[in-house]
Coordinates of C-alpha atoms in Angstrom, one line a residue:
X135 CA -39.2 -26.6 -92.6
X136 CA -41.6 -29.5 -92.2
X137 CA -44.8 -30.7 -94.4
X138 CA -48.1 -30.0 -92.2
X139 CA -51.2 -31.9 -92.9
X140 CA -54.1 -29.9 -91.1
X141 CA -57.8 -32.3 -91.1
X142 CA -60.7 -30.0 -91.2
X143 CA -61.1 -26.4 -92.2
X144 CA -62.9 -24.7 -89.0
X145 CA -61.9 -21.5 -87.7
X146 CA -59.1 -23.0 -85.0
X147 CA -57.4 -25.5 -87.1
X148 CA -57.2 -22.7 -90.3
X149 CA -55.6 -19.9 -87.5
X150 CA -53.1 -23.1 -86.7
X151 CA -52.9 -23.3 -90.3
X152 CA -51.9 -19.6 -91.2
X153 CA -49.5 -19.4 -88.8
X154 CA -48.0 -22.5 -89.7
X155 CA -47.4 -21.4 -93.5
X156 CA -45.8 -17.8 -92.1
X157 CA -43.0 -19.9 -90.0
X158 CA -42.1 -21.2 -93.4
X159 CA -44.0 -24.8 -93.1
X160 CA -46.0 -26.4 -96.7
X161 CA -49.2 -26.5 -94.8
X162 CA -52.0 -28.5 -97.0
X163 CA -55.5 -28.5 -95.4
X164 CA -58.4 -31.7 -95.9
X165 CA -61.4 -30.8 -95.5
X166 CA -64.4 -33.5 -95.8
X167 CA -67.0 -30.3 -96.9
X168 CA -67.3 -28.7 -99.8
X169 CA -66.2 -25.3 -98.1
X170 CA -64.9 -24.0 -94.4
X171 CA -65.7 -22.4 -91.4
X172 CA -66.9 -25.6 -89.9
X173 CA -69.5 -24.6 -87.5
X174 CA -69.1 -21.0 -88.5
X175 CA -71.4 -21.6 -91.7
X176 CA -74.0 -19.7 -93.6
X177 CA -77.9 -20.9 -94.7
X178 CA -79.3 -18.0 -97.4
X179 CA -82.6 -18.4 -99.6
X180 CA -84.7 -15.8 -100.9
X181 CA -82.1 -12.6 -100.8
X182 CA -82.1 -13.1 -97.2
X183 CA -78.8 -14.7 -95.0
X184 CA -78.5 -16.3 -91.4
X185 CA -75.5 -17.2 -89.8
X186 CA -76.0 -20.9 -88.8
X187 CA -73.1 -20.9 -85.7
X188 CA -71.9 -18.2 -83.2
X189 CA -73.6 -14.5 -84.1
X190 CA -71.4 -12.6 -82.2
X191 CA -67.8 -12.2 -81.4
X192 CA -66.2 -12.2 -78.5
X193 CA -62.3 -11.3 -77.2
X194 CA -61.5 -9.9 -80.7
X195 CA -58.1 -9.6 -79.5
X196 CA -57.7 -13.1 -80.3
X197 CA -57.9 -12.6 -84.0
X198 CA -56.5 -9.3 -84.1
X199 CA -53.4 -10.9 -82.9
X200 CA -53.5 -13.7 -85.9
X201 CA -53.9 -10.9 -88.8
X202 CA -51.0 -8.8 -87.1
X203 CA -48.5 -12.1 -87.2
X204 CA -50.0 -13.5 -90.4
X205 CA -49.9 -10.4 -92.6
X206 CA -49.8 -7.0 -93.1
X207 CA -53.7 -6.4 -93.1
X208 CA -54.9 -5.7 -90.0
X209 CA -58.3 -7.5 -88.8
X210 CA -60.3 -4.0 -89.0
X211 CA -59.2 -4.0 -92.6
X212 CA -60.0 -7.7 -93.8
X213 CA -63.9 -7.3 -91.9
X214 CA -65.6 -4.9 -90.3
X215 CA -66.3 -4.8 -86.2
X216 CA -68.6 -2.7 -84.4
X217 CA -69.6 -3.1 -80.7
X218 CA -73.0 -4.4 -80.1
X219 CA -74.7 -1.9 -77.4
X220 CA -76.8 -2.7 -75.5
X221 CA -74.9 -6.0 -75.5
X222 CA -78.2 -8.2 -74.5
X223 CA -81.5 -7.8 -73.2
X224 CA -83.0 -10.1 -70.9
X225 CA -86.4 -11.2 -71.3
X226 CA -87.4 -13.0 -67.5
X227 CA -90.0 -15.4 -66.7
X228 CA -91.9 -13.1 -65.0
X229 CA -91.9 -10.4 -68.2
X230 CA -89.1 -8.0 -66.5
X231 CA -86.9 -6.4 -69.1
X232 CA -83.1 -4.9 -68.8
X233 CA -81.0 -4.3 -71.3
X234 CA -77.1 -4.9 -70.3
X235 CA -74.6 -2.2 -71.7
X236 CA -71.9 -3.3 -74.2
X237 CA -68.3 -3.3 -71.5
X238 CA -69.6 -1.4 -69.2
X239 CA -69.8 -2.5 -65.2
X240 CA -71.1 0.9 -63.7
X241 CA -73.5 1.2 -66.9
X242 CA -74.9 -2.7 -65.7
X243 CA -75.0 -2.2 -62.2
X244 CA -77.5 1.1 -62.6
X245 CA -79.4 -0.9 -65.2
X246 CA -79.9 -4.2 -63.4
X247 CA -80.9 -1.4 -59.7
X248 CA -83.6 0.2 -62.3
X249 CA -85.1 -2.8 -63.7
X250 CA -84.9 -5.4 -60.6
X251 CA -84.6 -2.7 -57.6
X252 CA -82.0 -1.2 -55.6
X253 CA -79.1 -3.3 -54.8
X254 CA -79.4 -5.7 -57.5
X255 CA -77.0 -4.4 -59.6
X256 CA -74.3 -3.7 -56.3
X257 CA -74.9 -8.0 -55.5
X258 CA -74.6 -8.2 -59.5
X259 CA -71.2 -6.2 -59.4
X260 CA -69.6 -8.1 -56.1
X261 CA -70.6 -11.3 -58.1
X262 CA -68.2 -9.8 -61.0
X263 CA -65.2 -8.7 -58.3
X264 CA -65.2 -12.5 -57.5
X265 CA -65.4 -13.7 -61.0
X266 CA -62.6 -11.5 -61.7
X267 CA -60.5 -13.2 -59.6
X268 CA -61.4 -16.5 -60.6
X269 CA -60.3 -15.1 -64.2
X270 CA -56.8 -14.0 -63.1
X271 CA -56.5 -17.0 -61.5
X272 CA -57.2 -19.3 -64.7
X273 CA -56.4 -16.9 -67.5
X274 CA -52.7 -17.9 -68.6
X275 CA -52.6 -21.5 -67.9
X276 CA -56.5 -22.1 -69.3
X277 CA -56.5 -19.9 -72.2
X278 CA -53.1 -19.3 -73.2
X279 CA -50.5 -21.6 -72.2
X280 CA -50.9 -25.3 -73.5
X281 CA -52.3 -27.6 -71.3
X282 CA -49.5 -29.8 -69.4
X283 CA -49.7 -33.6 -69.8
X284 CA -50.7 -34.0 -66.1
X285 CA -53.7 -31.1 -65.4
X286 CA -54.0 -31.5 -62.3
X287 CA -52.4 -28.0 -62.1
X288 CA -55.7 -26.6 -63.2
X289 CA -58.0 -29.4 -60.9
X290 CA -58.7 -26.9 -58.5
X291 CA -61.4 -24.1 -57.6
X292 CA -60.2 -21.3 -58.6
X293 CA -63.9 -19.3 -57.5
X294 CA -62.9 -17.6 -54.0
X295 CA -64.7 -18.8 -50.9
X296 CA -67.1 -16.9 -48.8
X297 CA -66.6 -16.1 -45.4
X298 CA -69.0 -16.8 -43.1
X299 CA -68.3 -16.0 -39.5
X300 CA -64.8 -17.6 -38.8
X301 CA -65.0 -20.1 -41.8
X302 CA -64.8 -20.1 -45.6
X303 CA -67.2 -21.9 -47.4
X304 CA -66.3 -23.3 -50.8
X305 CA -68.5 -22.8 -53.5
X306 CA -68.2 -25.0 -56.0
X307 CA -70.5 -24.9 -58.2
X308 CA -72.8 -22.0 -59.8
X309 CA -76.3 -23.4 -58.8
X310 CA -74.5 -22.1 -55.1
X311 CA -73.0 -19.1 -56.5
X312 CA -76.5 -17.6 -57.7
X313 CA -78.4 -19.4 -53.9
X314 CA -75.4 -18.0 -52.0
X315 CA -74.7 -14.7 -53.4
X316 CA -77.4 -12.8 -56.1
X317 CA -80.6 -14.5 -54.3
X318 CA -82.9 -12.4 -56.8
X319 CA -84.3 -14.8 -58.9
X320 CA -83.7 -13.1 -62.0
X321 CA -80.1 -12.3 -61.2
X322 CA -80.1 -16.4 -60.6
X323 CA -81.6 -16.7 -64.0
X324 CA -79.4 -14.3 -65.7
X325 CA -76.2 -16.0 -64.3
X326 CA -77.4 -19.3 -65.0
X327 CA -78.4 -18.5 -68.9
X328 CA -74.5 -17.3 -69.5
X329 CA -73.7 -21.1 -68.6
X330 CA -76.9 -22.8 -69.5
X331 CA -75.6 -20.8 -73.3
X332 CA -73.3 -23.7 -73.5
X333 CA -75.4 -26.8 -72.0
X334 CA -73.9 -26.6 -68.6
X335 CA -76.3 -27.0 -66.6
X336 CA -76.0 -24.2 -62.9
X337 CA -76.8 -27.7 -60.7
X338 CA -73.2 -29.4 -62.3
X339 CA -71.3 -26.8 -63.8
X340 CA -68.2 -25.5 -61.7
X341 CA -68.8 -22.2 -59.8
X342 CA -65.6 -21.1 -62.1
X343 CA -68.2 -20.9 -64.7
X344 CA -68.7 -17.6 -63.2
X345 CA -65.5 -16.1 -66.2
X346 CA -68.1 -16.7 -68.6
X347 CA -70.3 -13.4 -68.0
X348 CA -67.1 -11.5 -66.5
X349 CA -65.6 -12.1 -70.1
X350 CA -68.8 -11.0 -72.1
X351 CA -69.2 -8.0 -70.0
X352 CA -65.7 -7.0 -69.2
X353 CA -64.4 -7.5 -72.9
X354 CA -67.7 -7.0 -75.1
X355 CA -69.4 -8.3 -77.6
X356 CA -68.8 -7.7 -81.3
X357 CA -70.6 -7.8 -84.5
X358 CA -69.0 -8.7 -87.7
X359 CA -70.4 -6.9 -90.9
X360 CA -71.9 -9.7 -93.2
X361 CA -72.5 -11.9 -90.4
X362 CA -69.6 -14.2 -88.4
X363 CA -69.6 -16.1 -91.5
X364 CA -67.7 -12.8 -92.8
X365 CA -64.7 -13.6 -90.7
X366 CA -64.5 -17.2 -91.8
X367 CA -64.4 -15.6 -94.9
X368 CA -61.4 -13.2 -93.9
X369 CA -59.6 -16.3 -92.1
X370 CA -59.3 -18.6 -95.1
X371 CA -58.5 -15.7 -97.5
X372 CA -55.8 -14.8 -95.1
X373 CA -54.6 -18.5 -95.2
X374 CA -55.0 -18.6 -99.1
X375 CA -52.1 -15.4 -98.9
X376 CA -49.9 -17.5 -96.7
X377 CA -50.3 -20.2 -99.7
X378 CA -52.1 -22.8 -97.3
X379 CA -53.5 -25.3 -99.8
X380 CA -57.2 -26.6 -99.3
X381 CA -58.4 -29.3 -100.7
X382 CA -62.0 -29.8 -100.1
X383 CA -64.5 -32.7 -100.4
X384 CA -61.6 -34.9 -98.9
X385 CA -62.6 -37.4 -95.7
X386 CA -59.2 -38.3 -93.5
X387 CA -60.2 -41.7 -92.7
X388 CA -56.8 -42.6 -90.9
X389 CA -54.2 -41.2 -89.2
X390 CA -51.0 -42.4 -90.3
X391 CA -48.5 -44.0 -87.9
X392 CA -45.0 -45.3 -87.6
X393 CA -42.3 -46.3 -85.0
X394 CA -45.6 -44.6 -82.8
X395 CA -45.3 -41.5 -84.4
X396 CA -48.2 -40.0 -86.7
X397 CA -46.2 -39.6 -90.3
X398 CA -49.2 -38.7 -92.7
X399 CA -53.0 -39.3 -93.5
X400 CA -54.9 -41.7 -95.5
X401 CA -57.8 -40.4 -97.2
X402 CA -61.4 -42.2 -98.0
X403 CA -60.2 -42.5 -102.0
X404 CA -57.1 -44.5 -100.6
X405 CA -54.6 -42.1 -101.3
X406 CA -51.9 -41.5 -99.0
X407 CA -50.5 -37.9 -97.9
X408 CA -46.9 -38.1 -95.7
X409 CA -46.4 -35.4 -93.2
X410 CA -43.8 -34.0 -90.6
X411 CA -46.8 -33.5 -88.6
X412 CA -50.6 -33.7 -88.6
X413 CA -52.8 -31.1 -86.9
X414 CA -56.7 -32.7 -86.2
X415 CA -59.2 -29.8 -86.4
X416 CA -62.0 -33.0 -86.5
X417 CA -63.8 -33.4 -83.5
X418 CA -62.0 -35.5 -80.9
X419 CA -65.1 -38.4 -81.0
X420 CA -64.6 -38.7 -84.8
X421 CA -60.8 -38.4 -85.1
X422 CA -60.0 -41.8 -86.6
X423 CA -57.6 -42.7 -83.6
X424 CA -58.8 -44.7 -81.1
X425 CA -56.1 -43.1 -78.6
X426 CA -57.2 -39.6 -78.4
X427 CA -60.3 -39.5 -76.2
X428 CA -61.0 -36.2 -74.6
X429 CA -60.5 -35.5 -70.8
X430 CA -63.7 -34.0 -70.6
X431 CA -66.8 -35.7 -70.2
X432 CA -69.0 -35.3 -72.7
X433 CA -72.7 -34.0 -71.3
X434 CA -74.1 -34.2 -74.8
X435 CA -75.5 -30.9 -75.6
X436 CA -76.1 -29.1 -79.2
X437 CA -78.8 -26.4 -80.8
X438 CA -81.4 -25.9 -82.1
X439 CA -81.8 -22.6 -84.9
X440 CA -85.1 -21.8 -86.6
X441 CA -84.2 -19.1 -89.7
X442 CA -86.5 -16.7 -89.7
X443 CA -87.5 -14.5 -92.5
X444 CA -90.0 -11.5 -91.7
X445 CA -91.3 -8.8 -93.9
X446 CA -91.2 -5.4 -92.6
X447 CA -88.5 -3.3 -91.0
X448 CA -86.9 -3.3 -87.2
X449 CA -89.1 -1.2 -85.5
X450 CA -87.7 1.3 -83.2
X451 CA -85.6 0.4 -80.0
X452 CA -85.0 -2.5 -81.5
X453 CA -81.6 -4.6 -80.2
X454 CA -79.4 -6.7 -81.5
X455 CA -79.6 -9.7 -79.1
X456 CA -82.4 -10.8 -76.8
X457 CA -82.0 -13.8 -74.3
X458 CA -85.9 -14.9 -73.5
X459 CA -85.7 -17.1 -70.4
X460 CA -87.7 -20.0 -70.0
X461 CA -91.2 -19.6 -69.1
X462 CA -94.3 -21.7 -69.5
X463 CA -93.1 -25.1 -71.1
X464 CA -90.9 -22.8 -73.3
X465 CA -87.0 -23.0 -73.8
X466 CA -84.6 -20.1 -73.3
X467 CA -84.0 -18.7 -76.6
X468 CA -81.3 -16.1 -77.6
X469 CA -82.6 -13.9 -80.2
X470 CA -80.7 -12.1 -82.9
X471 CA -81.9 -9.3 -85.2
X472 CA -78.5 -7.6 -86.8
X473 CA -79.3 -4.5 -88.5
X474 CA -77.2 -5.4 -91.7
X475 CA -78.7 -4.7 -94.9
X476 CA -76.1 -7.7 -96.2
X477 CA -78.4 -10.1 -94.6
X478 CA -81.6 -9.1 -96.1
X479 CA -83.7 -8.2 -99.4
X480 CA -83.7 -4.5 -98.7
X481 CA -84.9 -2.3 -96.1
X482 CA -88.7 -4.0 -96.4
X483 CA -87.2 -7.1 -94.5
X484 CA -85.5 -8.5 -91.4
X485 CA -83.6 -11.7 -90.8
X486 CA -84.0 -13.2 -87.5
X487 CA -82.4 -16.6 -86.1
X488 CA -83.7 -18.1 -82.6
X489 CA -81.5 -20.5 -80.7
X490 CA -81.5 -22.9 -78.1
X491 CA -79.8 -25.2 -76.4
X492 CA -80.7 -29.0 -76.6
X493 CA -79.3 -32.5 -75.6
X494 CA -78.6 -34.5 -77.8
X495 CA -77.9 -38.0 -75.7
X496 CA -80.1 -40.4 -76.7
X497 CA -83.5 -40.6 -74.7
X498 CA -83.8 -44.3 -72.6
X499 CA -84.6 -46.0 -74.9
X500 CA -81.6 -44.8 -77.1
X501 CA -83.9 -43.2 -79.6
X502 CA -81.9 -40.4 -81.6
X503 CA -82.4 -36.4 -80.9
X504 CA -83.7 -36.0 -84.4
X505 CA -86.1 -39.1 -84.5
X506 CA -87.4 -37.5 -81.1
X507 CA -87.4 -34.1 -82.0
X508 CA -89.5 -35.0 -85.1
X509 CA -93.2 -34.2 -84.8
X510 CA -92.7 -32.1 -81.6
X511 CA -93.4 -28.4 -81.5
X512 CA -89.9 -27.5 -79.9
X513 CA -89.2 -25.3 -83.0
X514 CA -92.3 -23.8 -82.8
X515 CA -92.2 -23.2 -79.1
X516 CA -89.0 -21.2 -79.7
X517 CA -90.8 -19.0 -82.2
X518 CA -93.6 -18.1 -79.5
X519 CA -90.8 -17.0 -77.2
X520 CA -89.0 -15.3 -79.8
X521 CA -92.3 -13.4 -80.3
X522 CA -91.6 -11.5 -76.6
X523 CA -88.5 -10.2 -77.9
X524 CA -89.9 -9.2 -82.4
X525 CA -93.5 -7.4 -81.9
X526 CA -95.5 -8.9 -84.4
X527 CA -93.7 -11.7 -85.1
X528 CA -96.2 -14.5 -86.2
X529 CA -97.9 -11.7 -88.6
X530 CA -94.4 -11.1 -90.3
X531 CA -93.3 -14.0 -90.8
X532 CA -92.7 -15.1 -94.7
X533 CA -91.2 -18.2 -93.8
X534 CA -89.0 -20.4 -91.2
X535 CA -85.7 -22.8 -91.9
X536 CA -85.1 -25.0 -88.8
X537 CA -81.2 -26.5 -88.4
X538 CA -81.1 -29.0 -86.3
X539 CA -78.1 -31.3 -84.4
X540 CA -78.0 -33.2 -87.7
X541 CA -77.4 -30.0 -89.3
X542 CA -74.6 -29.3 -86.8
X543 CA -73.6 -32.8 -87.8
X544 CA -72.9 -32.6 -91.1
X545 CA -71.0 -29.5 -91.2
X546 CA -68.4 -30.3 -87.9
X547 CA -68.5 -33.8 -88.3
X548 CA -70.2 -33.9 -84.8
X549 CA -74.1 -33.4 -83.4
X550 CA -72.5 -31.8 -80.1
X551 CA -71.2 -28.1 -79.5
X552 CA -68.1 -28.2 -77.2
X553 CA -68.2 -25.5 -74.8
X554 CA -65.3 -23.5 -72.7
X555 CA -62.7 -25.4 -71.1
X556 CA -63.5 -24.5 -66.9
X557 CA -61.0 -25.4 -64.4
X558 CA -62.6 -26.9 -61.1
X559 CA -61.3 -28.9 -58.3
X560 CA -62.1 -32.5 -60.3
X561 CA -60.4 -31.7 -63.8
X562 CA -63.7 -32.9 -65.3
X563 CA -64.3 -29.9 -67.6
X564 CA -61.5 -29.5 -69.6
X565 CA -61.1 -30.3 -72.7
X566 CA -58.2 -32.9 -74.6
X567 CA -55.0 -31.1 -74.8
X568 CA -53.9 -29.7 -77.9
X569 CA -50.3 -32.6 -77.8
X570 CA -51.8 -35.5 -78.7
X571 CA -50.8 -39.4 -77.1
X572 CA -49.3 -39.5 -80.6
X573 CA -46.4 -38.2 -81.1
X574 CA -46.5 -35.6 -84.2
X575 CA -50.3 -35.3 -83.8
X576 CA -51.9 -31.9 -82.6
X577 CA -55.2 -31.5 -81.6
X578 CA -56.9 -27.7 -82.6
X579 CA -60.2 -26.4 -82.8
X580 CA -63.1 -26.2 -80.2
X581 CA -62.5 -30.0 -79.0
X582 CA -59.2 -29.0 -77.6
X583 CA -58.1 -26.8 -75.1
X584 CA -59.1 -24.2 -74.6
X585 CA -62.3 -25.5 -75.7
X586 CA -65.2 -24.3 -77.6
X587 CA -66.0 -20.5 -78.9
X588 CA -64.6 -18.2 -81.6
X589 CA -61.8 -16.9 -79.3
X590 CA -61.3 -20.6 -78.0
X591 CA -60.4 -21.9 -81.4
X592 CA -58.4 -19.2 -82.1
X593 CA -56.8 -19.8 -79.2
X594 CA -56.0 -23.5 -79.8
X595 CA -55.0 -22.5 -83.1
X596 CA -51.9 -20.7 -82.1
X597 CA -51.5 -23.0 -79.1
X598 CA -50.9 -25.5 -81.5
X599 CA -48.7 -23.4 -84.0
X600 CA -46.4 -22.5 -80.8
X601 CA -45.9 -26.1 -80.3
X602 CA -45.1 -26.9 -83.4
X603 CA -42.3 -23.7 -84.3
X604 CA -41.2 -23.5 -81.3
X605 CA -41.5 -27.4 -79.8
X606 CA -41.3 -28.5 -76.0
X607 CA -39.9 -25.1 -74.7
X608 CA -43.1 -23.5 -76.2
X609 CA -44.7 -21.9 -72.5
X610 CA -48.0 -19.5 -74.3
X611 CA -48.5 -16.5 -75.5
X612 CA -46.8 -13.7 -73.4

């Protein structure tokens, strides 16, 4: 068995990792931060705790699968899951409310009928027949089968066309799926915010984009007790069974190469590591290999999180996830208040976080997102929405933390946050593949395919580990 270099310790390239080591390979991990997880991190101050990355969970399955081949420990025993219901409310413009059941179509459609008016919810459900299809269409070779060196296998529309008369008009892109199909406003709104989520904007993203509320709604969304920082937690210690080593506070300046084939790592103290094979869990625009650009091009989006620390308790019919749409010179924000006494002083408290979405290009005259963002009133903005979703807010609040791109920055090495790879009919959304230009060099992690997301990463992660054990032959997960 081989000696496997893995750079970076975020969720995807450890799940490569752990699988690795239980093949029988010496995997050795470098991380340039003093600790893991990557954009899965942690901010706490004052007894209370805030995760600083994703807050929810989505296709568990993916990590069930890596505790059931890594080790004997299930993943219900390592953390502990519980289904978030409802799974969202949606705060509109216009100050309508719904709250969307956790997995449940029937339970979504009679919501959406009460809270925007009859046949909402049946134009919201047709949506999700179509989106289904455009999921079985993409599933295996987006998600689970690696990405073949030509894609133009996945460079087509997989979103079915409408009929109109005797013709079938292509739809391909979501702006025309929410114009052509829901026509309610805020059933345009609520589409667009699942995309929007991820800086794809409904004018340019690819109608396939449409998976990304059939997922969340068809498969659920899950809390992890302790916060999502909590399964980090489980991951590495998982890894740490399988004897991965970490060694941390160590920058990979430089891929090592030879006869064209990556061999090892340099590191930033000059010492040299040789390897049978390197596996880059950096993101692709600061991998130190000039070779390796990604496929997709980059839009340039990140977030924005303001901490929020409130006195008092959650008041009744309180839920765990708000989205508050844009309204008034205010941003969409997504609002989460998880019940979890981990998370907080004691029962006399509540922590809150409030994201949104950002770019994070630089403005015309190539001024940097932070120096722009400083002296604006973007985070406070974001707390005045946040206030439609926490009664009371602005009274409660003992004090704010505000993470910012540059935040994102220093823990993933990157300002940006990749999104999902989407298959359309120009190839522009997906991701770099997971086999490298480079011989010997794998790409993991939320850069790669299948792109960005908890289940993503995971994805890559064993993506990359079947390409490794098993070599050119390797076809997915079956």
């Amino acid at each position: 068995m081989g000696r496997i270099v893995v750079i970076g310790a975020g969720l995807g390239a450890m799940a490569a990792a752990a699988r690795l080591a239980v093949a029988g390979h010496a995997v050795t991990v470098y991380e340039r931060t003093s600790t893991y997880g990557g954009a899965v991190g942690r901010f706490e101050r004052d007894g209370f705790a805030f995760d600083t990355g994703p807050g929810l969970l989505h296709l568990p399955a993916v990590y069930r699968d890596l505790f059931v081949k890594t080790g004997k420990r299930p993943l219900e025993e390592c953390v502990g899951l519980s289904q978030v219901d409802p799974a969202a409310r949606h705060v509109f413009a216009d100050g309508t409310r719904v709250d969307l059941p956790n997995a449940s179509r029937a339970g979504t459609v009679a919501a959406l009928d009460a809270a925007l008016g009859a046949g909402a919810g049946e134009r919201w459900g047709d949506f999700l027949v179509r989106a289904r299809e455009a999921w079985d269409r993409t599933r295996r070779p987006l998600l689970e089968e690696p990405q073949p060196a030509d894609p133009k296998a996945l460079a087509r529309e997989p979103y079915p066309a409408l009929k109109a008369g005797l013709l079938r008009r292509p739809t391909r892109t979501l702006a025309q799926v929410g114009e052509r199909e829901l026509r309610n406003p805020r059933l345009v709104a609520l589409l667009d915010s699942y995309a929007e989520a991820y800086g794809f904007p409904a004018a340019t993203a690819p109608a396939s984009a449409a998976v990304l509320p059939y997922m969340e709604q068809t498969f659920g969304s899950w809390y992890v007790a302790g916060g999502i920082r909590a399964l980090a937690d489980a991951v590495y210690e998982r890894c740490r069974e399988r004897r991965v080593e970490f060694v941390f506070d160590a920058r990979v300046e430089e891929v090592l190469e030879k006869d064209g084939r990556a061999v090892g790592v340099r590191l930033s103290g000059g010492e040299t590591v040789e390897a049978d094979h390197v596996v880059s869990g950096a993101p692709v625009p600061a991998l130190p290999l000039d070779q390796v650009p990604p496929r997709r091009q980059g839009i340039g989006t990140s977030r924005v999180t303001v901490c929020l620390a409130l006195r008092g308790s959650r008041e009744a019919g309180a839920v765990h996830r708000t989205v508050v749409h844009a309204e008034g010179g205010r941003p969409t924000v997504t609002v989460l208040r998880p019940d979890d006494p981990a998370l907080r002083p004691d029962g006399a408290y509540e922590s809150v976080t409030v994201t949104a979405t950002v770019r994070t290009s630089p403005g015309q005259d190539g001024e940097p997102f932070a120096d722009r963002m400083a002296g604006t009133a973007l985070p406070d903005r974001m707390v005045e929405a946040a206030e439609r979703a926490v009664p009371g807010l602005a009274e409660r609040l003992l004090w704010q933390h505000v993470r910012t791109p540059e935040d994102v920055r220093a823990a993933t090495g990157a300002a940006e946050v990749p999104g999902p790879a989407l298959a359309d009919a120009s190839g522009a959304w997906l991701p770099a593949a997971n086999l490298s230009p480079v011989p010997g060099l794998y790409l993991a992690g939320g850069w790669s395919h299948p792109g960005g997301g908890l289940a993503h990463a995971g994805m890559s992660g064993a993506l990359v580990a079947g390409l490794i054990v098993e070599g050119a032959e390797f076809r997915g997960s079956q």
